[in-house]
Each structure stands twice: as structure tokens, then as C-alpha cells.
Amino acid sequence: MSAKLAVGISQIDCDDTEPLINPFVHHLELNSTYEKIKTIVLTLILVPVRVGLICFFVVTGWILATIGLFGVPEQELHEKPLEGWRKSLKPIIAKLIFCIYNIGGVRLKVIGRPSTRSEAPLVALAPHSSFMDSIAMVYLGGPSIVAKGETASIPFFGKLINYTQPIYVWRDDPDSRQKSVKEIIKRATSDMDWPQILIFPEGTCTNRSCLISFKNGAFYPGVPIQPVCIRYPNKLDTVTWTWEGPSALKLLWLTLTQPSSNCEVEFLPIYYPSEEEKRDAKLFANNVRAVMAKALGVPVVDYSYSDCKMMTKAKEMNLPFANSLVEVRKLRRKLGFKGTDREEALVKSNSYTCRDCSKVTFIEFVDTMRLHSNEQVALQLFRIYDKNNTGLMDIRDYLLGVLATEEEKTTEEIVVLAFMIYDVKRNGKLTAENFCKAVCQTLGISQEYGLQIFDQVDRKQLGFVRLEDFLTWVSKYVPHLIYLGPNDKPNWQNLNVYQNHEKKVD
């Protein structure tokens, strides 16, 4: 089938398919000359003034928080709410911090009425897309937040967050999650005068294009919840902070160079759970998400924090199309793929051959993967890898991305699969080019390092290396590599140390 015809199929037949959404990617560029000049001018004139005033208010708030927490043991801070003058100090600190947003040019528009704790012990805010979302917390006077444990160590702000008596979650500790849920239930149902609990039920930042899966933690207590929607209706989006996109520092700088930034916080009516929802936290969470999605006018998509971790792992490994693998995962599920049996069987079979694996047409792709050519989802999957819209894809990119991320594998297992994927001649040998692709796209190393390793393994200068030769070299000079877990990454920056050691051995 010609490339031209394949392009025609992908362009026409995919028009009616559901558009793919990747909520973890945000692109921000200053395209116009006006924006660039304005940014430079305001960086020199406006940013220094704003930064100076912000530092003053942050330090002032930190001093008051330090005074308010003086003499309060950490254990007591988690066992009972602040009382007396310590409690009275919280709204003062909140107003000081609110001034920081005003100084930074944030203009807040509030829609609806915030509830009291007696009406709704919990507040669910979404979509969570920015560090700027904390303006809602400040506006509410400093409710307790459910936050990742690392925030406690942020200079100055960590003390301010501690003053809200937060519930910390350590994401990599499964026991911490259970303890956090128990703490949420305890506070939400307590007769003590705890502040409201504000939670970001998505659990991670997105680009606000949809609402991803809500975590169940806030919904286990089965108490009334007030949904709160947040929007940033700005021409230039300088606040969205996702897994792939501008850094927090760049976003902060660009936000401070804007004359003003708009933020809308909408307090929706309190959601009272039914008896069925009280028994089923997942159902409760999904129904609240549906209400919020309708108010925001965005779809709901079943992505989660685990998808973020997968993207991070793929990026560290330097996998091709790392940013699109969440979409690939979703499409594979729609196609009924379970696990990676189909891809592994293909790679390990003698039928895995192609004239040019970098130029596979749509028809060849569906034939290879045993799909239907009229399958709309298959077309969407193909178009992800048809990056130049030529009607051609590199099937190795697809196979490597799927096999390296869909199931937990050790580094050695991933490298072995990569060798098999790039051994398209099925002779057990990889040229320098294919060797570099196999190791650079699984171990997260540069092409320069990959070529250095190739030269070391190919001692006899045969122009190719075998998998067993590479693994032998690894076990001898990089002994920890083959024992790495799926979430670990070797330190290839010390490659020269291995090279020097090899020279001594020789």
C-alpha cells in the first residue's frame, strides 16, 4: 500500500474519532514579538519590585507562623485543633499571604458561597493545575490541606503550610496512604473544632483539559462535600504546571511579568451523598467529578497518578514518544489489549521481520498487530507514531514503548527486549546505529555514551555486538545495572570511571 494512500486513510477515517487528550502536557511559548519585548521590559521594571514585596510578606507570615507554633509539639499538632490566640492568628496570616497574590498581579473572582465546616467538613477543588491553586486555600482562611509530605520541607512555605495542620501523604509509602485516609475520616467526623479539609482529589497537576480520576480518600468519610472549581481565563497561560512543560521557576517568572492574571474560583452547591455513595467511596468520587466536569464544561478521563509515574519513567529512559504513552495505554485498552503478550510474542517470534521497520504503513501495522483495518482506535494509535503525517511509522517505537512501560520489568529484561526489537535481521547482531537506539532509549544515556560503550564491547572491531557480549561487559564493569528495579536508573555519568578501570584490567 502506498504512503499517500495510507495518509488518506488516516486523515479521513480519523475525523470522526474521539479526540485524544493528554492532560499531563503543557506547551508555553512567547510567539509574538510584542510578548517577548513586554516580558523583557517588565522583568527589568516590575519583577524586582514584586519579588521584594512578596519576600517581605512571606517572611512576615513565616514569623507569625513560627510564633503561633512555638511550644506546640508536632504530635499535638496532629491530635487536636489549634485554640485560643493561636487559632485567631491563622486568618491574619491568611490575609498576609493573600496580599502576595495581589502583589503578583492575581485578580480573584469568586462565584458562589463557601460553606462552613458544619455544613461540609470537606472541600474538593479541581482541576488541580498549578501552585497558584493555593489561592483558594488562602481565601478560605487556611483550611487543613491534604498534601504530599515533601511540601513540609519547602523553605518558609513549609512552616505556613504546617500552621494549617495539614494531612501529609508520602506517595511512595503505601502505609502512609492508609494513615492519611484514617486521619481524614477522623477529622471529618470529629466533634472537635477542626478546620475544613481541602483536598485536590486528582492527586496531581493537569492542564485543565479534563478531569482525571479522583482518588477515593476524601470520599470515605461519607460526609457532605463542597465541590470547588478553579479556572484561569487568561490569554497567555503562565500558571499551568504539568509533568511535561515549563518548570515551576519559569512559570513563576512569566506570571510575575504579566500586568495581571485572572483566576476564578466557583463554589458549587454542597453535595450530599446518598446511602449508596456513603457505602461506595468510588461511586461517590465519580459522581462528584461528574458534577464538577459539567460545571467546568470539560470531559472526564480515567487517567491517574500512576500514568504520571509511567510518563516520568519513560522520559528518564529516553523512550521515544514518552509524552504520548498515556494515550497509547488508553487506546490499547480500548482495543482490548491485556498485558503485553501480543507484543512480546511478536518480538520473540521469527515472524518479526520488516523491510524497513522505520517505514511501516497503516495496513502493515494492523496486519502485524492482528487488528482490523477499519478499527477507528487503531487509526488513532497509528497516528500517534506517524509524527510527520506521512502515512508511515516506526513500529519499533511502538513496541519498545509498550514493552518497557506496560508491565513491571527489570532493567535487564527491558534491555534484552530492546535488543530483540532492533535485531530486525534476526541474526543476534546489532550494528552501532541499532545498538545505540537499543541502549540509549532504555537506559537514558546519550548517543555519545552509547557509541563509547559499543566501542568497548566491540573489542575486535567487527562492526556489530551481540546481546550476550553486552551483558557480559555490563556484569563486569557496571555490576549494579542488571539488578536495578524498574523504577531505578543507572548512573552513566561515571562512564569514564568504567573506561579507565577497563584500561587498567587490559
XYZ file of C-alpha atoms in Angstrom:
506
model
C 0.000 0.000 0.000
C 1.413 3.426 -0.919
C 2.280 6.004 1.710
C -0.003 8.510 0.017
C -2.978 6.180 0.276
C -2.186 5.399 3.908
C -2.165 9.115 4.676
C -5.558 9.433 3.058
C -6.992 6.710 5.251
C -5.637 8.181 8.466
C -6.803 11.694 7.636
C -10.340 10.819 6.512
C -11.337 7.961 8.777
C -9.998 9.521 11.972
C -12.040 12.703 11.634
C -15.000 11.200 13.500
C -12.987 9.620 16.292
C -12.927 10.908 19.817
C -10.037 13.378 20.186
C -7.180 12.194 22.349
C -6.470 14.191 25.477
C -3.155 14.205 27.261
C -3.713 16.176 30.486
C -0.079 15.960 31.578
C 1.470 18.131 28.865
C 1.533 21.924 28.656
C 3.203 23.974 25.931
C 4.030 27.611 26.567
C 5.903 29.778 24.108
C 6.174 33.536 23.677
C 5.436 33.592 19.961
C 4.829 37.261 19.270
C 7.499 39.959 19.282
C 5.227 42.054 21.488
C 5.093 39.355 24.186
C 8.861 38.927 24.134
C 9.568 42.665 24.404
C 6.938 43.084 27.128
C 8.444 40.204 29.096
C 11.938 41.693 28.912
C 10.789 45.179 29.929
C 8.598 44.012 32.808
C 11.314 41.627 34.002
C 13.565 44.632 34.497
C 10.951 47.007 35.881
C 8.116 45.083 37.539
C 9.571 41.765 38.695
C 12.175 43.182 41.151
C 9.502 45.257 42.908
C 7.092 42.343 43.119
C 9.741 39.905 44.331
C 10.862 42.320 47.046
C 7.326 42.866 48.356
C 6.492 39.142 48.133
C 9.580 38.262 50.164
C 8.562 40.797 52.827
C 5.080 39.316 53.220
C 6.337 35.720 53.118
C 8.883 36.412 55.853
C 6.299 38.286 57.925
C 3.838 35.393 57.607
C 6.588 32.915 58.450
C 7.487 34.854 61.611
C 3.853 34.885 62.753
C 3.501 31.167 61.983
C 6.689 30.432 63.914
C 5.344 32.375 66.898
C 1.972 30.625 66.628
C 3.549 27.166 66.591
C 6.103 27.891 69.284
C 5.730 25.455 72.153
C 3.338 23.173 70.251
C 4.762 19.637 69.939
C 4.385 18.099 66.494
C 2.378 15.229 67.922
C -0.112 17.634 69.487
C -0.433 19.480 66.181
C -1.917 16.324 64.646
C -4.058 15.324 67.618
C -6.162 18.396 68.287
C -7.026 21.688 66.555
C -5.347 24.961 67.483
C -7.184 27.015 70.056
C -7.237 30.497 71.543
C -4.812 33.110 70.244
C -3.070 30.549 68.028
C -6.327 29.946 66.153
C -7.023 33.691 65.945
C -3.639 34.212 64.321
C -4.487 31.978 61.341
C -6.844 34.392 59.481
C -4.273 37.164 59.928
C -1.588 35.008 58.324
C -4.023 34.052 55.553
C -4.650 37.735 54.750
C -0.923 38.393 54.628
C -0.439 35.546 52.168
C -3.435 36.723 50.139
C -1.589 40.013 49.707
C 1.174 38.068 47.962
C -1.224 37.044 45.204
C -2.409 40.637 44.816
C 1.184 41.834 44.587
C 1.827 39.163 41.943
C -0.995 40.595 39.856
C -3.564 37.858 40.508
C -7.136 39.101 40.275
C -9.524 36.709 42.013
C -13.178 36.365 41.047
C -15.318 34.345 43.461
C -18.564 32.705 42.357
C -20.930 31.133 44.850
C -20.728 30.887 48.639
C -18.134 28.956 50.625
C -19.631 26.510 53.101
C -18.848 26.281 56.801
C -17.367 23.197 58.413
C -20.709 22.309 59.980
C -22.277 22.314 56.501
C -19.462 20.488 54.682
C -16.377 19.218 56.529
C -14.604 18.610 53.214
C -13.842 20.821 50.216
C -12.812 19.203 46.903
C -11.019 21.509 44.474
C -10.388 20.679 40.809
C -8.862 20.773 38.340
C -5.506 20.939 40.086
C -3.102 22.533 37.631
C -0.846 24.986 39.418
C 0.869 26.125 42.578
C -1.426 29.122 42.131
C -4.389 26.930 43.159
C -3.440 27.603 46.771
C -5.163 30.975 46.429
C -8.424 29.143 47.163
C -6.962 27.809 50.402
C -5.846 31.300 51.412
C -9.237 32.776 50.525
C -10.901 30.210 52.796
C -8.726 31.340 55.697
C -6.345 28.396 55.814
C -8.230 25.080 55.900
C -6.270 21.907 56.531
C -4.969 20.535 53.257
C -4.074 17.051 52.147
C -0.622 17.479 50.642
C 2.387 15.407 49.688
C 4.871 15.114 52.538
C 7.660 16.877 50.643
C 5.870 20.223 50.989
C 6.724 20.317 54.702
C 10.378 20.922 53.843
C 9.799 23.884 51.500
C 11.673 26.877 52.962
C 9.341 29.373 54.675
C 6.201 27.982 52.988
C 6.606 24.685 54.842
C 6.027 26.479 58.144
C 2.989 28.284 56.733
C 1.529 25.008 55.488
C 2.163 23.357 58.859
C 0.094 26.076 60.505
C -2.980 24.769 58.664
C -2.470 21.414 60.451
C -2.282 19.520 57.144
C -2.618 15.816 56.490
C 0.567 14.714 54.776
C 0.726 11.878 52.271
C 4.006 10.178 51.405
C 3.262 8.884 47.924
C 5.843 6.116 47.900
C 4.763 4.740 51.262
C 1.588 2.614 50.993
C 1.112 2.676 54.781
C 1.113 6.487 54.685
C -1.877 6.458 52.356
C -3.894 4.318 54.751
C -2.960 6.517 57.690
C -3.979 9.609 55.720
C -7.392 8.135 54.900
C -7.937 7.277 58.559
C -6.934 10.825 59.550
C -9.357 12.319 57.016
C -12.176 10.163 58.359
C -11.295 11.030 61.962
C -11.247 14.772 61.397
C -14.262 14.891 59.066
C -16.452 13.039 61.581
C -14.968 14.567 64.749
C -16.900 16.753 67.191
C -13.753 18.806 67.772
C -13.389 22.219 66.145
C -11.089 21.124 63.325
C -10.879 23.385 60.274
C -12.361 22.240 56.975
C -10.220 19.846 54.968
C -9.340 20.984 51.462
C -8.290 18.242 49.082
C -7.219 18.083 45.455
C -8.897 14.761 44.577
C -6.999 14.332 41.285
C -3.779 13.940 43.268
C -1.568 15.548 40.628
C -1.425 18.519 38.273
C -3.045 18.531 34.826
C -3.523 21.101 32.079
C -7.260 21.515 32.876
C -8.322 19.944 29.572
C -10.306 17.335 31.509
C -10.873 15.920 34.980
C -8.809 12.794 35.615
C -9.698 10.059 38.089
C -10.489 11.263 41.608
C -8.761 9.490 44.458
C -11.180 7.969 46.947
C -9.563 9.279 50.146
C -11.783 12.338 50.611
C -14.919 10.324 49.975
C -14.502 7.525 52.514
C -15.983 9.546 55.416
C -19.289 9.755 53.540
C -19.917 13.324 54.696
C -21.189 16.306 52.663
C -18.570 17.797 50.352
C -18.452 21.175 48.674
C -17.057 20.915 45.130
C -14.958 23.918 44.118
C -13.954 24.626 40.517
C -10.970 26.776 39.591
C -10.293 28.463 36.256
C -7.611 30.717 34.800
C -9.217 32.660 31.928
C -6.010 34.242 30.619
C -4.850 34.703 27.031
C -1.358 33.500 27.961
C -1.366 30.537 30.334
C 1.631 31.073 32.623
C 0.327 29.104 35.591
C -0.234 25.549 34.359
C 2.424 23.260 35.773
C 2.332 19.718 34.419
C 4.669 16.756 34.188
C 5.815 17.814 30.734
C 6.213 21.535 30.188
C 7.810 24.666 31.659
C 9.434 24.437 35.071
C 7.840 25.991 38.151
C 10.527 28.674 38.209
C 9.887 29.666 34.584
C 6.142 29.789 35.186
C 6.599 31.934 38.286
C 8.841 34.339 36.379
C 6.428 34.638 33.438
C 3.470 35.107 35.789
C 5.275 37.938 37.570
C 5.892 39.631 34.219
C 2.158 39.777 33.465
C 0.423 43.037 34.411
C -2.397 40.887 35.805
C -3.528 37.258 35.871
C -7.164 36.249 36.241
C -8.375 33.447 38.471
C -11.948 32.294 39.039
C -12.992 30.154 41.984
C -16.528 28.794 41.857
C -18.099 27.271 44.965
C -20.714 24.780 43.780
C -23.679 23.718 45.923
C -22.828 21.248 48.680
C -23.001 17.643 47.515
C -24.871 15.387 49.951
C -24.047 11.711 49.396
C -26.760 9.100 49.123
C -26.703 5.986 51.265
C -25.240 4.053 48.343
C -22.489 6.654 47.884
C -21.675 6.523 51.585
C -21.039 2.807 51.210
C -19.110 3.166 47.939
C -16.383 5.833 48.010
C -15.513 5.268 44.343
C -19.093 5.878 43.250
C -19.199 8.992 45.455
C -15.976 10.291 43.906
C -17.119 9.628 40.331
C -20.444 11.374 40.864
C -18.821 14.447 42.384
C -16.360 14.507 39.485
C -19.260 14.386 37.017
C -20.886 17.399 38.685
C -17.654 19.375 38.557
C -16.928 18.387 34.951
C -20.364 19.615 33.914
C -19.796 22.946 35.650
C -16.383 23.296 34.006
C -17.543 22.118 30.594
C -14.742 19.548 30.272
C -14.772 15.751 29.798
C -13.793 13.171 32.386
C -10.862 10.909 31.502
C -9.671 7.935 33.524
C -6.037 8.917 33.879
C -4.332 8.808 37.258
C -1.115 9.480 39.163
C 0.209 6.089 38.046
C 0.097 7.390 34.472
C 2.263 10.318 35.576
C 4.781 7.933 37.097
C 4.819 5.951 33.877
C 5.492 9.111 31.843
C 8.316 10.095 34.194
C 9.890 6.664 33.920
C 9.586 6.738 30.122
C 11.185 10.161 29.941
C 14.088 9.097 32.176
C 14.659 6.057 29.998
C 14.565 8.308 26.929
C 11.842 6.206 25.320
C 10.514 7.518 22.005
C 7.145 9.286 22.249
C 7.350 9.263 26.057
C 4.783 12.065 26.350
C 2.228 10.118 24.297
C 2.441 6.812 26.131
C -0.549 7.627 28.364
C -2.613 7.991 25.197
C -1.140 4.753 23.834
C -2.105 2.966 27.044
C -5.673 4.234 26.794
C -6.033 3.226 23.143
C -4.609 -0.255 23.788
C -7.230 -0.769 26.479
C -9.945 0.270 24.030
C -8.580 -2.278 21.567
C -8.920 -4.959 24.233
C -5.188 -5.474 24.796
C -4.449 -7.003 28.182
C -0.820 -7.025 29.218
C 1.891 -7.183 26.580
C 1.553 -10.792 25.465
C 0.813 -9.850 21.871
C 3.811 -7.539 21.517
C 6.200 -9.893 23.318
C 5.097 -12.836 21.209
C 5.699 -10.799 18.069
C 9.193 -9.689 19.092
C 10.242 -13.193 20.162
C 8.859 -14.906 17.065
C 10.644 -15.497 13.784
C 7.876 -13.591 12.004
C 9.195 -10.296 13.379
C 10.845 -9.019 10.226
C 10.262 -5.965 8.075
C 11.908 -4.474 5.012
C 12.243 -1.133 6.767
C 10.823 -1.003 10.290
C 11.035 2.801 10.250
C 8.587 2.977 7.329
C 5.589 0.830 8.224
C 2.232 1.739 6.666
C -1.092 1.597 8.463
C -2.144 -1.599 6.696
C 1.163 -3.249 7.589
C 0.772 -2.126 11.195
C -2.730 -3.558 11.649
C -1.696 -6.787 9.880
C 1.304 -7.150 12.167
C -0.715 -6.455 15.328
C -3.695 -8.548 14.100
C -6.139 -5.647 14.154
C -8.976 -4.637 11.857
C -8.076 -2.029 9.242
C -11.439 -0.311 9.752
C -10.870 -0.004 13.502
C -11.027 3.715 14.350
C -8.996 3.281 17.529
C -6.261 1.511 15.574
C -6.065 4.537 13.286
C -5.686 6.820 16.278
C -2.924 4.628 17.653
C -1.133 4.660 14.296
C -1.339 8.443 14.003
C 0.460 8.932 17.315
C 3.555 7.374 15.752
C 3.004 8.933 12.329
C 4.674 12.061 13.644
C 5.163 13.758 10.274
C 1.754 12.762 8.883
C 3.399 10.797 6.067
C 1.357 7.639 6.462
C 4.413 5.856 7.860
C 5.537 4.911 11.362
C 8.490 3.215 13.022
C 6.947 0.119 14.587
C 9.969 -0.278 16.858
C 8.970 2.922 18.676
C 5.584 1.398 19.444
C 6.926 -1.976 20.555
C 9.624 -0.513 22.781
C 7.304 1.993 24.451
C 4.697 -0.642 25.236
C 7.068 -3.390 26.384
C 9.119 -1.039 28.583
C 6.202 0.572 30.448
C 3.030 -1.503 30.409
C 4.286 -4.120 32.866
C 6.891 -4.075 35.623
C 10.191 -5.296 34.224
C 13.773 -5.150 35.406
C 16.296 -3.063 33.520
C 17.927 -6.218 32.178
C 14.621 -7.523 30.823
C 13.926 -4.210 29.093
C 17.401 -4.124 27.538
C 17.005 -7.696 26.277
C 13.678 -6.806 24.651
C 15.212 -3.678 23.120
C 17.972 -5.781 21.566
C 15.399 -8.147 20.100
C 13.320 -5.255 18.755
C 16.276 -3.678 16.956
C 17.631 -7.026 15.742
C 15.347 -6.886 12.717
C 17.581 -9.247 10.705
C 17.149 -11.871 13.460
C 20.848 -12.774 13.433
C 21.631 -11.818 17.022
C 23.828 -8.894 15.965
C 23.359 -5.133 16.318
C 25.234 -2.507 14.341
C 26.456 0.627 16.099
C 23.344 2.551 14.994
C 20.855 -0.030 16.232
C 22.893 -0.724 19.374
C 22.749 2.973 20.286
C 18.994 3.041 19.754
C 18.538 -0.029 21.944
C 20.580 1.231 24.899
C 20.007 4.978 24.576
C 16.224 4.515 24.527
C 16.147 2.217 27.540
C 18.983 3.374 29.805
C 18.541 7.112 29.361
C 22.051 7.734 28.058
C 23.255 9.966 25.255
C 24.265 8.703 21.822
C 27.846 9.686 22.609
C 27.921 7.379 25.626
C 26.193 4.678 23.615
C 28.901 4.761 20.966
C 31.597 4.636 23.655
C 30.013 1.516 25.112
C 29.727 -0.028 21.649
C 33.444 0.514 21.068
C 34.260 -1.118 24.396
C 32.076 -4.161 23.755
C 33.190 -4.498 20.123
C 36.847 -5.044 21.056
C 37.652 -6.846 17.829
C 36.074 -4.072 15.750
C 33.701 -6.417 13.971
C 31.171 -3.651 13.428
C 28.485 -5.366 15.499
C 27.854 -6.621 19.037
C 25.831 -9.495 20.425
C 23.487 -9.245 23.382
C 25.491 -11.705 25.469
C 28.676 -9.685 24.874
C 26.967 -6.518 26.100
C 25.549 -8.209 29.215
C 28.968 -9.710 29.964
C 30.516 -6.256 29.723
C 27.786 -4.845 31.997
C 28.225 -7.540 34.647
C 31.974 -6.905 34.660
C 32.139 -3.109 34.660
C 28.656 -1.939 35.695
C 27.644 -4.722 38.088
C 24.650 -2.918 39.581
C 22.879 -2.331 36.291
C 21.338 -5.768 35.860
C 19.966 -5.689 39.413
C 18.180 -2.375 39.046
C 14.453 -2.347 39.611
C 12.010 -0.970 37.030
C 11.967 2.452 38.691
C 15.742 2.793 39.057
C 18.210 4.381 36.718
C 21.940 3.694 36.359
C 24.415 6.500 36.849
C 26.028 6.551 33.438
C 27.661 9.905 34.170
C 30.534 7.895 35.673
C 31.172 6.003 32.457
C 34.753 7.305 32.267
C 35.469 5.551 35.553
C 34.491 2.232 33.959
C 36.559 3.031 30.890
C 39.648 3.797 32.965
C 39.110 0.637 35.007
C 38.895 -1.388 31.804
C 42.176 0.049 30.578
C 43.866 -0.978 33.828
C 42.472 -4.502 33.521
C 43.696 -4.746 29.956
